[in-house]
């Protein structure tokens, strides 16, 4: 039976990789819904190539242009706009049975939740959704019988190393690997004048600017610690991080009998996407096999928490619990945006996150309303700290 796949964030790097895998399996997979944020022209071009039933532009101002572009291209694809349309299609059983959730940032939470509550297979590439509301999301998945497959290479690696039922019986600890980003090995002092262009130049992965900056600060790995806690029900004390510059070992699972299983592969998101799209079978992803003789060596080192304090801030937020991860995520999004706009220094990113966490102590995360209010307040406080110069 053909899987009807909705790809939210279709014009981004993960969306492009997902469409590449889908196109390789026309008898098995079909892109039935494509969604983008503002880039109408790119979305129409993807629709011409993949001919989905539905196209969604999140920015409602682009609705007329999307409709006109689809019509001019001779497509029967229905044009939609706005987050409500995105949520409705995520929940619609006729529109899709599988959702690739790749909208960057907290903006992806509602559509991801809509898909989960409808019992869909959700390929989760939006880490902020889990960081913001992981407890509620995983509870909703259990109640609805939804299947959540992580698409981050690290969590997908863990997913592959665990038993088929996803249980963590006999697991002693989980070790996430980090490339170290573009500034691995540099001292804190040498990072004072880092530019946005330098920060987004990741040595291994091709990613969007926000995720690339998170990789450069190691916040990406901190968010992944919080994700792993929710995905695998693992406490912070049994979650570790190792820097692995070759990016060939994507994560490791250590068991109580002394065994350690690791998933290895070339740094290409199509592998993880193929695991999620093809499961329970293995399907071709377009990624070559790993030639260990060619690559030669595998190195590991401890992360430098003085140079990259975001990783420790994330662990602290995880251990504080409640709304602390939501504050962490919101403050980081504000900080990264300001840095990319040239309004703030690179080293001010962790400073702003720490400032906001201190200004907004954690309370129980009892509902989505509480989390959304916390998210909004954290963004307000972070923005105010930038405007007043409280954090430079």
GROMACS .gro file of C-alpha atoms in nm, residues 1-368:
model
  368
    1UNK     CA    1   0.000   0.000   0.000
    2UNK     CA    2   0.126   0.347  -0.089
    3UNK     CA    3   0.197   0.582   0.200
    4UNK     CA    4   0.062   0.934   0.152
    5UNK     CA    5   0.326   1.164   0.298
    6UNK     CA    6   0.279   1.524   0.410
    7UNK     CA    7   0.603   1.720   0.420
    8UNK     CA    8   0.585   2.028   0.641
    9UNK     CA    9   0.887   2.244   0.573
   10UNK     CA   10   0.911   2.114   0.216
   11UNK     CA   11   1.138   2.391   0.089
   12UNK     CA   12   1.399   2.343   0.363
   13UNK     CA   13   1.696   2.108   0.369
   14UNK     CA   14   1.510   1.827   0.547
   15UNK     CA   15   1.209   1.868   0.321
   16UNK     CA   16   1.434   1.844   0.017
   17UNK     CA   17   1.594   1.526   0.150
   18UNK     CA   18   1.254   1.375   0.229
   19UNK     CA   19   1.127   1.447  -0.123
   20UNK     CA   20   1.439   1.287  -0.267
   21UNK     CA   21   1.367   0.964  -0.078
   22UNK     CA   22   0.997   0.973  -0.167
   23UNK     CA   23   1.076   1.017  -0.536
   24UNK     CA   24   1.293   0.703  -0.532
   25UNK     CA   25   0.993   0.488  -0.433
   26UNK     CA   26   0.692   0.586  -0.646
   27UNK     CA   27   0.520   0.251  -0.585
   28UNK     CA   28   0.555   0.283  -0.209
   29UNK     CA   29   0.557   0.654  -0.125
   30UNK     CA   30   0.372   0.961  -0.250
   31UNK     CA   31   0.403   1.327  -0.150
   32UNK     CA   32   0.037   1.415  -0.095
   33UNK     CA   33   0.080   1.743   0.097
   34UNK     CA   34   0.359   1.999   0.065
   35UNK     CA   35   0.385   2.295   0.302
   36UNK     CA   36   0.620   2.592   0.320
   37UNK     CA   37   0.645   2.914   0.518
   38UNK     CA   38   0.667   3.209   0.277
   39UNK     CA   39   0.844   3.097  -0.040
   40UNK     CA   40   0.555   3.060  -0.283
   41UNK     CA   41   0.775   3.029  -0.591
   42UNK     CA   42   0.978   2.741  -0.446
   43UNK     CA   43   0.662   2.566  -0.325
   44UNK     CA   44   0.500   2.587  -0.668
   45UNK     CA   45   0.816   2.447  -0.827
   46UNK     CA   46   0.803   2.149  -0.591
   47UNK     CA   47   0.436   2.097  -0.672
   48UNK     CA   48   0.515   2.088  -1.043
   49UNK     CA   49   0.767   1.815  -0.980
   50UNK     CA   50   0.581   1.605  -0.719
   51UNK     CA   51   0.212   1.682  -0.796
   52UNK     CA   52   0.067   1.668  -0.444
   53UNK     CA   53  -0.305   1.690  -0.370
   54UNK     CA   54  -0.255   1.988  -0.140
   55UNK     CA   55  -0.009   2.277  -0.106
   56UNK     CA   56   0.000   2.503   0.200
   57UNK     CA   57   0.172   2.836   0.247
   58UNK     CA   58   0.185   2.930   0.615
   59UNK     CA   59   0.191   3.303   0.539
   60UNK     CA   60  -0.170   3.383   0.447
   61UNK     CA   61  -0.054   3.677   0.236
   62UNK     CA   62   0.084   3.424  -0.013
   63UNK     CA   63  -0.245   3.243  -0.074
   64UNK     CA   64  -0.342   3.427  -0.394
   65UNK     CA   65   0.005   3.389  -0.542
   66UNK     CA   66   0.010   3.018  -0.458
   67UNK     CA   67  -0.330   2.961  -0.613
   68UNK     CA   68  -0.229   3.154  -0.925
   69UNK     CA   69   0.103   2.971  -0.953
   70UNK     CA   70  -0.061   2.631  -0.930
   71UNK     CA   71  -0.323   2.726  -1.186
   72UNK     CA   72  -0.064   2.865  -1.428
   73UNK     CA   73   0.130   2.539  -1.397
   74UNK     CA   74  -0.177   2.338  -1.496
   75UNK     CA   75  -0.196   2.158  -1.161
   76UNK     CA   76  -0.503   2.029  -0.980
   77UNK     CA   77  -0.325   2.077  -0.647
   78UNK     CA   78  -0.547   2.260  -0.397
   79UNK     CA   79  -0.399   2.578  -0.250
   80UNK     CA   80  -0.428   2.646   0.123
   81UNK     CA   81  -0.286   2.915   0.351
   82UNK     CA   82  -0.241   2.974   0.722
   83UNK     CA   83  -0.159   2.762   1.023
   84UNK     CA   84  -0.520   2.648   1.067
   85UNK     CA   85  -0.512   2.490   0.721
   86UNK     CA   86  -0.180   2.324   0.807
   87UNK     CA   87  -0.324   2.178   1.126
   88UNK     CA   88  -0.638   2.058   0.948
   89UNK     CA   89  -0.440   1.876   0.679
   90UNK     CA   90  -0.212   1.722   0.943
   91UNK     CA   91  -0.520   1.572   1.108
   92UNK     CA   92  -0.710   1.478   0.789
   93UNK     CA   93  -0.695   1.099   0.734
   94UNK     CA   94  -0.767   1.142   0.363
   95UNK     CA   95  -0.486   1.394   0.311
   96UNK     CA   96  -0.201   1.188   0.459
   97UNK     CA   97  -0.113   0.898   0.683
   98UNK     CA   98   0.250   1.004   0.740
   99UNK     CA   99   0.380   1.350   0.834
  100UNK     CA  100   0.737   1.473   0.805
  101UNK     CA  101   0.740   1.748   1.070
  102UNK     CA  102   1.029   1.970   0.960
  103UNK     CA  103   0.902   2.322   1.033
  104UNK     CA  104   1.181   2.498   1.222
  105UNK     CA  105   1.119   2.636   1.567
  106UNK     CA  106   0.818   2.646   1.800
  107UNK     CA  107   0.601   2.729   1.497
  108UNK     CA  108   0.593   2.359   1.416
  109UNK     CA  109   0.428   2.253   1.744
  110UNK     CA  110   0.059   2.278   1.654
  111UNK     CA  111   0.072   2.087   1.327
  112UNK     CA  112   0.291   1.820   1.485
  113UNK     CA  113   0.045   1.779   1.770
  114UNK     CA  114  -0.247   1.767   1.527
  115UNK     CA  115  -0.082   1.480   1.340
  116UNK     CA  116   0.001   1.295   1.663
  117UNK     CA  117  -0.349   1.332   1.804
  118UNK     CA  118  -0.484   1.186   1.481
  119UNK     CA  119  -0.275   0.873   1.527
  120UNK     CA  120  -0.048   0.939   1.229
  121UNK     CA  121   0.304   0.815   1.169
  122UNK     CA  122   0.508   1.128   1.250
  123UNK     CA  123   0.867   1.164   1.134
  124UNK     CA  124   0.983   1.425   1.381
  125UNK     CA  125   1.253   1.662   1.263
  126UNK     CA  126   1.130   1.957   1.467
  127UNK     CA  127   1.323   1.932   1.792
  128UNK     CA  128   1.171   2.246   1.940
  129UNK     CA  129   0.828   2.080   1.963
  130UNK     CA  130   0.965   1.812   2.195
  131UNK     CA  131   1.172   2.061   2.392
  132UNK     CA  132   0.873   2.289   2.442
  133UNK     CA  133   0.606   2.027   2.510
  134UNK     CA  134   0.768   1.683   2.513
  135UNK     CA  135   0.573   1.539   2.804
  136UNK     CA  136   0.240   1.640   2.654
  137UNK     CA  137   0.338   1.526   2.305
  138UNK     CA  138   0.450   1.179   2.406
  139UNK     CA  139   0.142   1.136   2.624
  140UNK     CA  140  -0.075   1.233   2.326
  141UNK     CA  141   0.111   0.982   2.107
  142UNK     CA  142   0.046   0.702   2.354
  143UNK     CA  143  -0.322   0.791   2.383
  144UNK     CA  144  -0.377   0.818   2.005
  145UNK     CA  145  -0.160   0.523   1.907
  146UNK     CA  146   0.061   0.749   1.696
  147UNK     CA  147   0.406   0.635   1.586
  148UNK     CA  148   0.679   0.894   1.646
  149UNK     CA  149   1.002   0.828   1.455
  150UNK     CA  150   1.281   1.076   1.528
  151UNK     CA  151   1.461   1.205   1.219
  152UNK     CA  152   1.751   1.381   1.390
  153UNK     CA  153   2.043   1.159   1.295
  154UNK     CA  154   2.133   1.106   1.661
  155UNK     CA  155   1.790   1.004   1.782
  156UNK     CA  156   1.726   0.799   1.473
  157UNK     CA  157   2.051   0.615   1.547
  158UNK     CA  158   1.928   0.539   1.899
  159UNK     CA  159   1.592   0.431   1.755
  160UNK     CA  160   1.776   0.185   1.530
  161UNK     CA  161   1.986   0.047   1.818
  162UNK     CA  162   1.690  -0.023   2.046
  163UNK     CA  163   1.459  -0.328   2.023
  164UNK     CA  164   1.186  -0.311   1.757
  165UNK     CA  165   0.923  -0.217   2.015
  166UNK     CA  166   1.130   0.088   2.110
  167UNK     CA  167   1.165  -0.017   2.472
  168UNK     CA  168   1.471   0.068   2.678
  169UNK     CA  169   1.491  -0.253   2.876
  170UNK     CA  170   1.848  -0.325   2.978
  171UNK     CA  171   1.980   0.016   2.869
  172UNK     CA  172   2.243   0.163   3.100
  173UNK     CA  173   2.294   0.492   2.918
  174UNK     CA  174   2.253   0.670   2.586
  175UNK     CA  175   2.541   0.864   2.432
  176UNK     CA  176   2.468   1.134   2.176
  177UNK     CA  177   2.749   1.233   1.942
  178UNK     CA  178   2.822   1.589   1.830
  179UNK     CA  179   3.036   1.700   1.538
  180UNK     CA  180   3.162   1.991   1.747
  181UNK     CA  181   3.047   2.236   1.481
  182UNK     CA  182   3.268   2.483   1.295
  183UNK     CA  183   3.446   2.604   1.611
  184UNK     CA  184   3.552   2.275   1.766
  185UNK     CA  185   3.881   2.313   1.955
  186UNK     CA  186   3.862   2.691   1.982
  187UNK     CA  187   3.882   2.869   2.316
  188UNK     CA  188   3.601   3.080   2.453
  189UNK     CA  189   3.812   3.393   2.408
  190UNK     CA  190   3.868   3.321   2.037
  191UNK     CA  191   3.491   3.316   1.975
  192UNK     CA  192   3.436   3.680   2.069
  193UNK     CA  193   3.431   3.809   1.710
  194UNK     CA  194   3.266   3.517   1.531
  195UNK     CA  195   3.044   3.627   1.241
  196UNK     CA  196   2.711   3.476   1.130
  197UNK     CA  197   2.874   3.360   0.806
  198UNK     CA  198   3.136   3.167   1.002
  199UNK     CA  199   2.877   3.017   1.237
  200UNK     CA  200   2.655   2.878   0.960
  201UNK     CA  201   2.948   2.714   0.776
  202UNK     CA  202   2.902   2.367   0.925
  203UNK     CA  203   3.189   2.129   0.839
  204UNK     CA  204   2.970   1.818   0.785
  205UNK     CA  205   2.600   1.893   0.750
  206UNK     CA  206   2.402   2.113   0.511
  207UNK     CA  207   2.139   2.277   0.732
  208UNK     CA  208   1.939   2.596   0.767
  209UNK     CA  209   2.092   2.901   0.941
  210UNK     CA  210   1.916   2.857   1.276
  211UNK     CA  211   2.010   2.492   1.317
  212UNK     CA  212   2.364   2.567   1.198
  213UNK     CA  213   2.411   2.834   1.466
  214UNK     CA  214   2.271   2.594   1.725
  215UNK     CA  215   2.532   2.343   1.615
  216UNK     CA  216   2.804   2.606   1.648
  217UNK     CA  217   2.701   2.688   2.008
  218UNK     CA  218   2.630   2.320   2.093
  219UNK     CA  219   2.275   2.426   2.186
  220UNK     CA  220   2.165   2.180   1.918
  221UNK     CA  221   2.311   1.899   2.127
  222UNK     CA  222   2.153   2.041   2.441
  223UNK     CA  223   1.811   2.041   2.278
  224UNK     CA  224   1.878   1.684   2.168
  225UNK     CA  225   1.946   1.582   2.529
  226UNK     CA  226   1.598   1.707   2.618
  227UNK     CA  227   1.452   1.531   2.315
  228UNK     CA  228   1.619   1.204   2.411
  229UNK     CA  229   1.475   1.230   2.760
  230UNK     CA  230   1.122   1.246   2.617
  231UNK     CA  231   1.162   1.004   2.327
  232UNK     CA  232   1.327   0.729   2.527
  233UNK     CA  233   1.208   0.804   2.883
  234UNK     CA  234   1.569   0.839   2.996
  235UNK     CA  235   1.675   1.065   3.288
  236UNK     CA  236   1.948   1.325   3.246
  237UNK     CA  237   2.188   1.118   3.458
  238UNK     CA  238   2.185   0.845   3.192
  239UNK     CA  239   2.232   1.075   2.893
  240UNK     CA  240   2.581   1.174   2.780
  241UNK     CA  241   2.741   1.366   2.492
  242UNK     CA  242   3.069   1.298   2.312
  243UNK     CA  243   3.221   1.513   2.040
  244UNK     CA  244   3.294   1.301   1.734
  245UNK     CA  245   3.433   1.521   1.453
  246UNK     CA  246   3.402   1.262   1.174
  247UNK     CA  247   3.019   1.250   1.218
  248UNK     CA  248   3.012   0.882   1.121
  249UNK     CA  249   2.896   0.737   1.455
  250UNK     CA  250   2.560   0.903   1.506
  251UNK     CA  251   2.489   0.781   1.861
  252UNK     CA  252   2.553   0.487   2.093
  253UNK     CA  253   2.343   0.282   2.333
  254UNK     CA  254   2.517   0.111   2.623
  255UNK     CA  255   2.344  -0.190   2.782
  256UNK     CA  256   2.375  -0.333   3.132
  257UNK     CA  257   2.558  -0.643   3.004
  258UNK     CA  258   2.850  -0.428   2.886
  259UNK     CA  259   2.748  -0.424   2.518
  260UNK     CA  260   2.742  -0.096   2.328
  261UNK     CA  261   2.555  -0.067   2.000
  262UNK     CA  262   2.621   0.221   1.761
  263UNK     CA  263   2.472   0.326   1.429
  264UNK     CA  264   2.726   0.441   1.169
  265UNK     CA  265   2.675   0.602   0.832
  266UNK     CA  266   2.766   0.896   0.613
  267UNK     CA  267   2.634   1.233   0.735
  268UNK     CA  268   2.322   1.250   0.516
  269UNK     CA  269   1.969   1.303   0.649
  270UNK     CA  270   1.823   1.076   0.381
  271UNK     CA  271   1.931   0.770   0.580
  272UNK     CA  272   1.719   0.862   0.881
  273UNK     CA  273   1.430   0.966   0.658
  274UNK     CA  274   1.441   0.634   0.474
  275UNK     CA  275   1.426   0.452   0.808
  276UNK     CA  276   1.114   0.648   0.902
  277UNK     CA  277   0.945   0.634   0.562
  278UNK     CA  278   1.014   0.267   0.493
  279UNK     CA  279   0.975   0.112   0.838
  280UNK     CA  280   0.944  -0.173   0.919
  281UNK     CA  281   1.136  -0.247   0.596
  282UNK     CA  282   1.467  -0.099   0.484
  283UNK     CA  283   1.446   0.104   0.163
  284UNK     CA  284   1.708   0.272  -0.055
  285UNK     CA  285   1.789   0.628   0.049
  286UNK     CA  286   2.038   0.729  -0.218
  287UNK     CA  287   2.316   0.739   0.044
  288UNK     CA  288   2.630   0.538  -0.026
  289UNK     CA  289   2.758   0.274   0.216
  290UNK     CA  290   3.030   0.356   0.468
  291UNK     CA  291   3.386   0.271   0.368
  292UNK     CA  292   3.574   0.258   0.697
  293UNK     CA  293   3.907   0.198   0.521
  294UNK     CA  294   3.863   0.525   0.336
  295UNK     CA  295   3.770   0.722   0.646
  296UNK     CA  296   4.044   0.564   0.852
  297UNK     CA  297   3.974   0.668   1.210
  298UNK     CA  298   3.704   0.754   1.461
  299UNK     CA  299   3.787   1.015   1.726
  300UNK     CA  300   3.594   1.109   2.041
  301UNK     CA  301   3.644   1.384   2.297
  302UNK     CA  302   3.454   1.550   2.580
  303UNK     CA  303   3.268   1.873   2.497
  304UNK     CA  304   3.426   2.198   2.618
  305UNK     CA  305   3.154   2.343   2.840
  306UNK     CA  306   3.346   2.664   2.906
  307UNK     CA  307   3.367   2.753   2.538
  308UNK     CA  308   3.019   2.616   2.467
  309UNK     CA  309   2.805   2.667   2.781
  310UNK     CA  310   2.473   2.619   2.596
  311UNK     CA  311   2.507   2.244   2.639
  312UNK     CA  312   2.520   2.276   3.018
  313UNK     CA  313   2.236   2.530   3.018
  314UNK     CA  314   2.019   2.279   2.835
  315UNK     CA  315   2.103   2.001   3.078
  316UNK     CA  316   2.025   2.234   3.369
  317UNK     CA  317   1.687   2.317   3.211
  318UNK     CA  318   1.612   1.947   3.163
  319UNK     CA  319   1.689   1.876   3.527
  320UNK     CA  320   1.485   2.177   3.645
  321UNK     CA  321   1.190   2.041   3.445
  322UNK     CA  322   0.851   2.207   3.415
  323UNK     CA  323   0.861   2.515   3.195
  324UNK     CA  324   1.242   2.554   3.204
  325UNK     CA  325   1.301   2.383   2.865
  326UNK     CA  326   1.037   2.610   2.707
  327UNK     CA  327   1.220   2.915   2.843
  328UNK     CA  328   1.551   2.780   2.717
  329UNK     CA  329   1.414   2.719   2.369
  330UNK     CA  330   1.238   3.055   2.337
  331UNK     CA  331   1.536   3.255   2.461
  332UNK     CA  332   1.766   3.066   2.227
  333UNK     CA  333   1.544   3.134   1.925
  334UNK     CA  334   1.545   3.506   2.006
  335UNK     CA  335   1.921   3.503   2.062
  336UNK     CA  336   2.003   3.320   1.740
  337UNK     CA  337   1.777   3.548   1.537
  338UNK     CA  338   1.945   3.856   1.686
  339UNK     CA  339   2.290   3.711   1.616
  340UNK     CA  340   2.205   3.631   1.254
  341UNK     CA  341   2.077   3.988   1.213
  342UNK     CA  342   2.405   4.126   1.347
  343UNK     CA  343   2.238   4.268   1.658
  344UNK     CA  344   2.423   4.053   1.909
  345UNK     CA  345   2.760   3.882   1.952
  346UNK     CA  346   2.805   3.506   1.931
  347UNK     CA  347   2.904   3.476   2.297
  348UNK     CA  348   2.592   3.670   2.396
  349UNK     CA  349   2.374   3.379   2.284
  350UNK     CA  350   2.438   3.165   2.596
  351UNK     CA  351   2.443   3.480   2.809
  352UNK     CA  352   2.092   3.573   2.695
  353UNK     CA  353   1.963   3.220   2.750
  354UNK     CA  354   2.108   3.213   3.102
  355UNK     CA  355   1.968   3.559   3.176
  356UNK     CA  356   1.618   3.458   3.064
  357UNK     CA  357   1.623   3.131   3.259
  358UNK     CA  358   1.715   3.326   3.574
  359UNK     CA  359   1.444   3.586   3.510
  360UNK     CA  360   1.170   3.328   3.455
  361UNK     CA  361   1.200   3.042   3.708
  362UNK     CA  362   1.042   2.708   3.619
  363UNK     CA  363   0.683   2.624   3.713
  364UNK     CA  364   0.492   2.301   3.642
  365UNK     CA  365   0.411   2.255   3.271
  366UNK     CA  366   0.050   2.162   3.331
  367UNK     CA  367  -0.094   2.246   2.990
  368UNK     CA  368  -0.020   2.380   2.645
   0.00000   0.00000   0.00000
